[in-house]
Amino acid sequence: MLTKLYHNLAEPRYDYVWIALLLIAESLLSTLIVKRVPYTEIDWIAYMQEVTTYQNGERDYTNIRGDTGPLVYPAGFLYLYGFFKDIATRSIDATDPTGLGGSTSPEAIRIIQWVFVVLYVINSAVVLMLYNAVLQRMRQQKRSQSSAAIMVWCWRIAMGITCLSKRVHSIFVLRLFNDAPAMLLLHISMYLFACCDSWALGCVVFSLAVSIKMNVLLFAPGLLLLLLQKNQSLLGTIRHLSICASIQLLLGWPFLTTYPISYIKKAFEFDRVFFFKWTVNWKFLPEEIFTSKPWALILLTCHLGVLGMLANKWWQSSKSQLGDINARKLMRWTKCNNDTILLSPEYVIHTMFTSNCVGIIFARTLHYQFYCWYFYSLPLLLWLTSFDSSSSTDKFGKVVLPLLSNVLAVAGVEFAFNVFPATELSSAVLQLSHAYLLLKIVFSKVPIIQIDKEKMK
């Protein structure tokens, strides 16, 4: 009886039921958090100070600042949080001795918390749809009903894990960080790339995400490879990259036409120095090493080196799957035929998440809010690199052990980001989890790259 129910519930018609149940649970949990857990002020006041300075006519980025320091986000941040300010103060008395229009009052903050609850649930829905797209592809590759059911429940566990992070809930609904809307837009762009084959619109949304916070650029190496493979030409790739660039120029126009150097230096501050006391990932290092330029150079070298190694791995896989001639088409200036390429959802998602995670693993520092940059990718990358499409009878070695190891790895990252302040132990646990993830990526197979359109119907 239970075995039959187990297999029946693993059927595709229950996938959206599972997603709906998770989203209902997320909505209820987020509502409970807003109502029961006190809001903690970190950056909202500074955001409103920066937005108000811009709204008062200032266009020199060096003069736009808040209590936490100068503005270090691109122009999209100002427009989005200006919109949030308008929503928060629409029904509130604008009399405010701070000159912020009442946007930092408890009533205004509560309104914005509800806005972020909506953003959080939408983000969860998009992420779950990405996971579901991969699940459908895994279904197609299973050889037996029994192994298919095991695979489905493993992936449903992964989907459930994406809804369980205490820190990510806090980042969205208790802290109101701009990391949250930036990652929502990034995940939407990935959905457009992977599930809709809509690359032009996806590039628009991707660039909008960058305009809110530039950490999204960590996904750019993966996106560049995908664009080359999708377009099969340099010219087609340049067209898509020009879409991304045009969005940045359009949003930054008021600043680029007045104080361009100031805008470029502050909005995309690549040489920003972080404080040791806030680091989550390198707390076991002496502070003098953490802040040193040689250490920064070592991390950058490792970052670029691993990206290069993975690029070669992806290239060899491309030649193996597509053939040497087809693999080399991406380096031609113009496309040699009118055939359209459909990249598999699992390949698109895996490539972009991997690109980002490599940057995270070798980041000079990670702050607590940075967790949402890659939390949602952890189960997917670990699961994709753990469970193959074979119908093996060794359930312990092929299913149970990898599943437990993956859950422990995700739990280790979650533990580290919930220890405040960070300790040598929490940073060590985080780095061990990162090392496990990186090894899984390096030694696993690259997902199927190209599929027939008929298989997506």
Coordinates of C-alpha atoms in Angstrom, one line a residue:
M1 CA 0.0 0.0 0.0
L2 CA 2.7 2.5 1.0
T3 CA 4.9 1.4 -1.8
K4 CA 2.1 2.0 -4.3
L5 CA 1.4 5.5 -2.8
Y6 CA 5.1 6.2 -2.9
H7 CA 5.3 5.5 -6.6
N8 CA 2.0 7.2 -7.4
L9 CA 2.9 10.4 -5.7
A10 CA 6.1 10.5 -7.7
E11 CA 4.2 10.9 -11.0
P12 CA 4.5 14.1 -12.9
R13 CA 1.0 15.3 -12.2
Y14 CA 1.9 15.8 -8.5
D15 CA 5.0 18.0 -9.2
Y16 CA 3.0 21.2 -9.2
V17 CA 1.1 20.0 -6.2
W18 CA 4.4 19.7 -4.4
I19 CA 5.5 23.2 -5.6
A20 CA 2.1 24.7 -4.5
L21 CA 2.4 23.1 -1.0
L22 CA 5.9 24.5 -0.6
L23 CA 4.8 28.0 -1.7
I24 CA 1.9 27.9 0.7
A25 CA 4.2 26.9 3.5
E26 CA 6.6 29.7 2.5
S27 CA 3.8 32.3 2.5
L28 CA 2.6 31.3 5.9
L29 CA 6.1 31.1 7.4
S30 CA 7.2 34.5 6.0
T31 CA 4.0 36.0 7.3
L32 CA 4.6 34.5 10.7
I33 CA 8.2 35.9 10.7
V34 CA 7.1 39.4 9.9
K35 CA 4.4 39.3 12.6
R36 CA 6.5 37.6 15.4
V37 CA 10.2 38.4 14.8
P38 CA 11.3 42.0 15.4
Y39 CA 12.7 43.9 12.4
T40 CA 16.4 44.7 12.7
E41 CA 17.7 47.9 11.2
I42 CA 20.9 47.5 9.2
D43 CA 20.8 49.3 5.9
W44 CA 17.3 50.6 5.2
I45 CA 17.9 54.0 6.7
A46 CA 21.1 54.3 4.7
Y47 CA 19.2 53.2 1.5
M48 CA 16.6 55.9 2.1
Q49 CA 19.2 58.6 2.7
E50 CA 20.9 57.7 -0.6
V51 CA 17.6 57.6 -2.4
T52 CA 16.5 60.9 -1.0
T53 CA 19.8 62.6 -1.9
Y54 CA 19.3 61.4 -5.5
Q55 CA 15.6 62.6 -5.5
N56 CA 16.7 66.0 -4.3
G57 CA 18.8 66.4 -7.5
E58 CA 22.2 65.1 -6.7
R59 CA 23.9 63.3 -9.6
D60 CA 27.5 63.1 -8.3
Y61 CA 27.9 59.6 -6.9
T62 CA 30.7 60.7 -4.5
N63 CA 28.1 63.0 -2.8
I64 CA 25.4 60.3 -2.5
R65 CA 25.8 58.6 0.8
G66 CA 24.1 57.3 3.9
D67 CA 25.0 56.5 7.5
T68 CA 26.9 53.3 6.4
G69 CA 29.1 55.2 3.9
P70 CA 29.0 56.2 0.2
L71 CA 26.6 54.7 -2.3
V72 CA 28.3 51.7 -4.0
Y73 CA 25.4 50.3 -6.1
P74 CA 24.5 51.0 -9.7
A75 CA 21.6 53.3 -10.7
G76 CA 19.0 50.6 -10.8
F77 CA 19.2 50.4 -7.1
L78 CA 18.2 54.1 -6.7
Y79 CA 15.2 53.7 -9.0
L80 CA 14.0 50.5 -7.3
Y81 CA 14.4 51.7 -3.8
G82 CA 12.9 55.1 -4.8
F83 CA 9.9 53.1 -5.9
F84 CA 9.9 51.2 -2.5
K85 CA 10.1 54.6 -0.7
D86 CA 7.0 55.8 -2.7
I87 CA 5.1 52.7 -1.7
A88 CA 6.0 52.9 1.9
T89 CA 5.2 56.6 2.3
R90 CA 2.0 56.8 0.1
S91 CA -0.3 56.6 3.1
I92 CA 2.0 58.1 5.8
D93 CA 2.4 61.7 7.0
A94 CA 5.4 63.0 5.2
T95 CA 6.4 65.3 8.2
D96 CA 9.7 63.8 9.1
P97 CA 12.5 65.7 11.0
T98 CA 15.1 63.4 9.3
G99 CA 14.0 64.7 5.9
L100 CA 13.3 61.2 4.6
G101 CA 9.6 61.6 4.1
G102 CA 8.6 59.2 6.8
S103 CA 10.2 56.3 4.9
T104 CA 12.1 55.1 8.0
S105 CA 9.1 55.1 10.3
P106 CA 7.9 51.7 11.8
E107 CA 4.7 51.9 9.7
A108 CA 6.7 52.4 6.5
I109 CA 9.1 49.7 7.3
R110 CA 6.2 47.2 8.0
I111 CA 4.7 48.0 4.6
I112 CA 8.0 47.3 2.8
Q113 CA 8.4 44.1 4.8
W114 CA 5.1 42.9 3.2
V115 CA 6.5 43.9 -0.2
F116 CA 9.5 41.8 0.5
V117 CA 7.4 38.8 1.6
V118 CA 5.8 39.0 -1.9
L119 CA 9.2 39.2 -3.5
Y120 CA 10.4 36.3 -1.4
V121 CA 7.5 34.0 -2.4
I122 CA 7.9 35.0 -6.1
N123 CA 11.6 34.2 -5.9
S124 CA 10.8 30.9 -4.3
A125 CA 8.4 30.1 -7.1
V126 CA 10.9 30.9 -9.8
V127 CA 13.6 28.8 -8.1
L128 CA 11.2 25.9 -7.7
M129 CA 10.3 26.1 -11.4
L130 CA 14.1 26.0 -12.3
Y131 CA 14.4 22.8 -10.1
N132 CA 11.2 21.4 -11.7
A133 CA 12.6 21.9 -15.2
V134 CA 15.7 19.9 -14.2
L135 CA 13.5 17.3 -12.6
Q136 CA 11.5 16.8 -15.8
R137 CA 14.7 16.3 -17.8
M138 CA 16.0 13.8 -15.2
R139 CA 12.7 11.9 -15.6
Q140 CA 13.3 11.5 -19.3
Q141 CA 16.7 9.9 -18.6
K142 CA 15.5 7.3 -16.1
R143 CA 15.3 3.7 -17.3
S144 CA 13.0 2.1 -14.7
Q145 CA 9.9 3.2 -12.7
S146 CA 11.6 2.3 -9.4
S147 CA 14.7 4.4 -10.1
A148 CA 12.6 7.3 -11.4
A149 CA 10.6 7.4 -8.2
I150 CA 13.7 7.5 -6.1
M151 CA 15.1 10.3 -8.2
V152 CA 11.9 12.3 -8.0
W153 CA 11.8 12.2 -4.2
C154 CA 15.5 13.1 -4.0
W155 CA 14.8 16.2 -6.1
R156 CA 11.7 17.0 -4.1
I157 CA 13.8 16.9 -1.0
A158 CA 16.2 19.4 -2.7
M159 CA 13.3 21.6 -3.5
G160 CA 12.1 21.5 0.1
I161 CA 15.6 22.5 1.3
T162 CA 15.4 25.7 -0.7
C163 CA 12.6 26.8 1.5
L164 CA 14.3 26.1 4.9
S165 CA 17.0 28.7 5.3
K166 CA 16.6 30.8 8.4
R167 CA 19.2 33.3 7.1
V168 CA 17.7 33.8 3.7
H169 CA 14.3 34.5 5.2
S170 CA 16.0 37.1 7.3
I171 CA 17.8 38.7 4.4
F172 CA 14.5 39.1 2.6
V173 CA 11.8 40.0 5.1
L174 CA 13.8 41.2 8.2
R175 CA 16.7 43.1 6.7
L176 CA 15.3 44.4 3.3
F177 CA 18.7 44.1 1.6
N178 CA 19.1 44.9 -2.1
D179 CA 20.6 41.5 -2.5
A180 CA 17.1 40.1 -2.4
P181 CA 15.5 41.9 -5.5
A182 CA 18.8 41.5 -7.4
M183 CA 18.7 37.7 -7.0
L184 CA 15.0 37.6 -7.8
L185 CA 15.7 39.2 -11.2
L186 CA 18.7 37.0 -11.7
H187 CA 16.6 33.9 -11.2
I188 CA 14.0 35.2 -13.5
S189 CA 16.6 35.7 -16.2
M190 CA 17.8 32.2 -15.7
Y191 CA 14.3 30.9 -16.1
L192 CA 14.0 32.9 -19.4
F193 CA 17.3 31.4 -20.6
A194 CA 16.7 27.8 -19.5
C195 CA 13.0 27.2 -19.7
C196 CA 11.7 29.7 -22.3
D197 CA 14.7 29.9 -24.7
S198 CA 14.2 33.7 -24.6
W199 CA 17.8 35.0 -24.6
A200 CA 17.2 38.6 -25.6
L201 CA 14.6 39.2 -22.8
G202 CA 16.7 37.2 -20.5
C203 CA 19.7 39.5 -21.1
V204 CA 17.5 42.5 -20.3
V205 CA 16.4 41.1 -17.0
F206 CA 20.0 39.9 -16.2
S207 CA 21.3 43.5 -16.8
L208 CA 18.5 44.9 -14.6
A209 CA 19.8 42.5 -11.8
V210 CA 23.3 43.9 -12.3
S211 CA 22.0 47.4 -12.0
I212 CA 20.8 46.7 -8.5
K213 CA 23.9 45.0 -7.3
M214 CA 27.0 44.1 -9.3
N215 CA 27.6 40.7 -7.6
V216 CA 25.4 39.3 -10.4
L217 CA 28.4 39.7 -12.6
L218 CA 29.7 36.5 -11.0
F219 CA 27.3 34.7 -13.3
A220 CA 28.7 36.5 -16.4
P221 CA 31.4 34.0 -17.3
G222 CA 28.8 31.2 -17.5
L223 CA 26.4 33.4 -19.4
L224 CA 29.1 34.3 -21.9
L225 CA 29.8 30.7 -22.7
L226 CA 26.1 30.0 -23.0
L227 CA 25.6 32.9 -25.4
L228 CA 28.5 31.7 -27.6
Q229 CA 27.0 28.2 -27.7
K230 CA 23.4 29.5 -28.3
N231 CA 24.4 31.9 -31.1
Q232 CA 27.2 29.8 -32.6
S233 CA 28.9 33.0 -33.6
L234 CA 30.7 35.9 -32.2
L235 CA 28.4 38.4 -33.9
G236 CA 25.3 36.9 -32.4
T237 CA 26.9 36.9 -28.9
I238 CA 27.9 40.5 -29.3
R239 CA 24.3 41.4 -30.1
H240 CA 23.1 39.9 -26.9
L241 CA 26.0 41.5 -24.9
S242 CA 25.0 44.9 -26.4
I243 CA 21.5 44.4 -24.9
C244 CA 23.1 44.1 -21.5
A245 CA 25.3 47.1 -22.1
S246 CA 22.5 49.2 -23.4
I247 CA 20.4 48.6 -20.3
Q248 CA 23.4 49.8 -18.1
L249 CA 23.8 52.9 -20.3
L250 CA 20.1 53.7 -20.2
L251 CA 19.8 53.4 -16.4
G252 CA 23.1 55.2 -15.7
W253 CA 22.5 58.0 -18.3
P254 CA 21.6 60.8 -15.7
F255 CA 24.9 60.1 -14.0
L256 CA 27.1 59.2 -17.0
T257 CA 26.2 62.5 -18.7
T258 CA 27.0 64.6 -15.6
Y259 CA 29.7 62.9 -13.5
P260 CA 30.7 59.8 -15.4
I261 CA 34.0 59.0 -13.6
S262 CA 32.3 59.3 -10.2
Y263 CA 29.5 57.0 -11.3
I264 CA 31.7 54.3 -12.8
K265 CA 34.1 54.3 -9.9
K266 CA 31.5 54.1 -7.1
A267 CA 28.7 52.1 -8.8
F268 CA 31.2 49.4 -9.9
E269 CA 33.7 49.6 -7.1
F270 CA 35.9 46.5 -7.8
D271 CA 38.6 47.7 -5.4
R272 CA 36.3 48.0 -2.4
V273 CA 37.9 47.1 0.9
F274 CA 35.9 45.0 3.4
F275 CA 36.3 44.8 7.1
F276 CA 37.6 41.7 8.8
K277 CA 35.0 41.8 11.6
W278 CA 32.2 41.1 9.1
T279 CA 33.7 38.3 7.2
V280 CA 32.0 34.9 7.3
N281 CA 34.4 32.8 5.2
W282 CA 37.9 33.7 6.4
K283 CA 37.6 34.2 10.2
F284 CA 40.4 31.7 10.9
L285 CA 43.0 33.8 9.1
P286 CA 45.0 36.5 10.9
E287 CA 43.5 39.9 10.0
E288 CA 46.8 41.1 8.5
I289 CA 46.6 38.3 5.9
F290 CA 42.9 38.8 5.3
T291 CA 43.5 42.5 4.4
S292 CA 46.7 42.0 2.5
K293 CA 47.0 42.5 -1.3
P294 CA 49.0 39.2 -1.8
W295 CA 46.1 37.3 -0.3
A296 CA 43.6 39.1 -2.6
L297 CA 45.9 38.2 -5.5
I298 CA 46.0 34.6 -4.5
L299 CA 42.2 34.3 -4.4
L300 CA 41.8 36.1 -7.7
T301 CA 44.4 33.7 -9.3
C302 CA 42.5 30.7 -7.9
H303 CA 39.2 32.1 -9.1
L304 CA 40.5 32.7 -12.6
G305 CA 42.4 29.4 -12.6
V306 CA 39.4 27.3 -11.6
L307 CA 37.2 29.1 -14.2
G308 CA 39.8 28.3 -16.8
M309 CA 40.0 24.7 -15.8
L310 CA 36.2 24.3 -15.9
A311 CA 36.1 26.1 -19.2
N312 CA 38.4 23.5 -20.6
K313 CA 36.2 20.8 -19.0
W314 CA 33.1 22.3 -20.6
W315 CA 35.0 22.6 -24.0
Q316 CA 36.0 18.9 -23.9
S317 CA 32.5 17.9 -23.0
S318 CA 31.2 20.0 -25.9
K319 CA 33.5 18.3 -28.4
S320 CA 32.5 14.9 -26.9
Q321 CA 28.8 15.5 -27.1
L322 CA 28.5 17.7 -30.2
G323 CA 31.6 16.7 -32.2
D324 CA 34.7 18.8 -32.8
I325 CA 33.3 20.7 -35.8
N326 CA 30.0 21.7 -34.1
A327 CA 31.8 22.6 -30.9
R328 CA 34.1 25.0 -32.8
K329 CA 31.2 26.9 -34.5
L330 CA 30.9 29.2 -31.5
M331 CA 34.2 30.9 -32.5
R332 CA 33.1 31.8 -36.0
W333 CA 32.3 35.5 -36.7
T334 CA 28.9 34.8 -38.3
K335 CA 26.6 31.8 -38.1
C336 CA 27.1 29.3 -40.9
N337 CA 23.5 28.1 -41.1
N338 CA 20.0 28.9 -39.9
D339 CA 19.6 26.0 -37.5
T340 CA 18.6 27.0 -34.0
I341 CA 20.3 25.5 -31.0
L342 CA 18.3 24.5 -27.9
L343 CA 20.4 24.2 -24.8
S344 CA 19.1 21.9 -22.2
P345 CA 17.7 23.5 -19.0
E346 CA 20.0 21.5 -16.7
Y347 CA 23.0 22.6 -18.7
V348 CA 22.1 26.3 -18.7
I349 CA 21.3 26.3 -15.0
H350 CA 24.3 24.2 -14.0
T351 CA 26.7 26.4 -16.0
M352 CA 25.4 29.7 -14.6
F353 CA 25.2 28.4 -11.0
T354 CA 28.7 27.0 -11.3
S355 CA 30.2 30.2 -12.6
N356 CA 28.7 32.1 -9.6
C357 CA 29.7 29.5 -7.0
V358 CA 33.4 29.5 -8.1
G359 CA 33.4 33.3 -7.5
I360 CA 31.8 32.8 -4.1
I361 CA 34.2 30.1 -3.0
F362 CA 37.2 32.3 -3.8
A363 CA 35.6 35.5 -2.6
R364 CA 37.8 37.8 -0.6
T365 CA 35.0 38.1 1.9
L366 CA 31.4 37.0 2.4
H367 CA 29.0 39.0 4.5
Y368 CA 25.8 37.5 5.9
Q369 CA 23.5 38.9 3.2
F370 CA 25.7 37.4 0.5
Y371 CA 24.3 34.0 1.4
C372 CA 21.3 34.6 -0.9
W373 CA 23.7 34.9 -3.8
Y374 CA 24.2 31.2 -3.9
F375 CA 22.1 29.4 -1.3
Y376 CA 19.5 28.4 -4.0
S377 CA 22.2 26.9 -6.2
L378 CA 23.6 24.6 -3.5
P379 CA 21.1 21.8 -3.6
L380 CA 20.8 21.8 -7.3
L381 CA 24.5 21.7 -8.0
L382 CA 25.0 19.0 -5.4
W383 CA 22.1 16.9 -6.6
L384 CA 23.1 17.2 -10.3
T385 CA 26.6 16.1 -9.5
S386 CA 25.5 13.1 -7.3
F387 CA 22.7 11.2 -9.0
D388 CA 23.2 9.7 -12.4
S389 CA 20.5 8.4 -14.8
S390 CA 21.4 4.7 -14.3
S391 CA 19.1 2.2 -12.7
S392 CA 21.6 1.0 -10.2
T393 CA 20.5 -1.5 -7.5
D394 CA 23.0 -0.1 -5.0
K395 CA 20.6 2.3 -3.3
F396 CA 22.9 2.9 -0.4
G397 CA 26.0 3.8 -2.3
K398 CA 24.2 5.6 -5.2
V399 CA 21.3 7.3 -3.3
V400 CA 21.4 7.3 0.5
L401 CA 25.1 8.1 1.0
P402 CA 25.2 11.0 -1.6
L403 CA 21.9 12.3 -0.3
L404 CA 23.1 12.4 3.3
S405 CA 26.5 13.9 2.3
N406 CA 24.7 16.6 0.3
V407 CA 22.3 17.5 3.1
L408 CA 25.3 17.8 5.5
A409 CA 27.1 20.1 3.1
V410 CA 24.1 22.4 2.8
A411 CA 23.6 22.3 6.5
G412 CA 27.3 23.2 7.0
V413 CA 26.9 26.3 4.9
E414 CA 23.6 27.2 6.7
F415 CA 25.3 26.7 10.1
A416 CA 28.2 29.1 9.1
F417 CA 25.8 31.8 8.0
N418 CA 23.8 31.6 11.2
V419 CA 26.7 32.0 13.6
F420 CA 27.1 35.6 14.6
P421 CA 29.7 36.8 14.9
A422 CA 31.5 34.4 12.8
T423 CA 34.1 32.2 14.5
E424 CA 37.2 30.2 13.3
L425 CA 35.1 27.1 13.6
S426 CA 32.1 28.4 11.6
S427 CA 34.4 29.7 8.8
A428 CA 36.2 26.3 8.7
V429 CA 32.9 24.5 8.4
L430 CA 31.9 26.8 5.6
Q431 CA 35.2 26.2 3.7
L432 CA 34.9 22.4 4.1
S433 CA 31.4 22.6 2.6
H434 CA 32.7 24.8 -0.2
A435 CA 35.6 22.3 -0.9
Y436 CA 33.1 19.4 -1.0
L437 CA 30.9 21.4 -3.5
L438 CA 33.9 22.3 -5.7
L439 CA 35.2 18.8 -5.8
K440 CA 31.8 17.5 -6.8
I441 CA 31.7 20.0 -9.7
V442 CA 35.2 19.4 -10.9
F443 CA 34.9 15.6 -10.9
S444 CA 31.3 15.2 -12.2
K445 CA 30.1 15.0 -15.7
V446 CA 28.9 18.1 -17.6
P447 CA 25.1 17.8 -18.2
I448 CA 23.7 17.1 -21.6
I449 CA 24.3 20.3 -23.6
Q450 CA 21.9 20.3 -26.5
I451 CA 18.4 18.7 -26.9
D452 CA 15.8 18.4 -29.6
K453 CA 12.9 20.8 -29.4
E454 CA 10.5 17.9 -29.7
K455 CA 11.8 16.5 -26.3
M456 CA 10.7 19.7 -24.6
K457 CA 7.1 19.4 -25.6

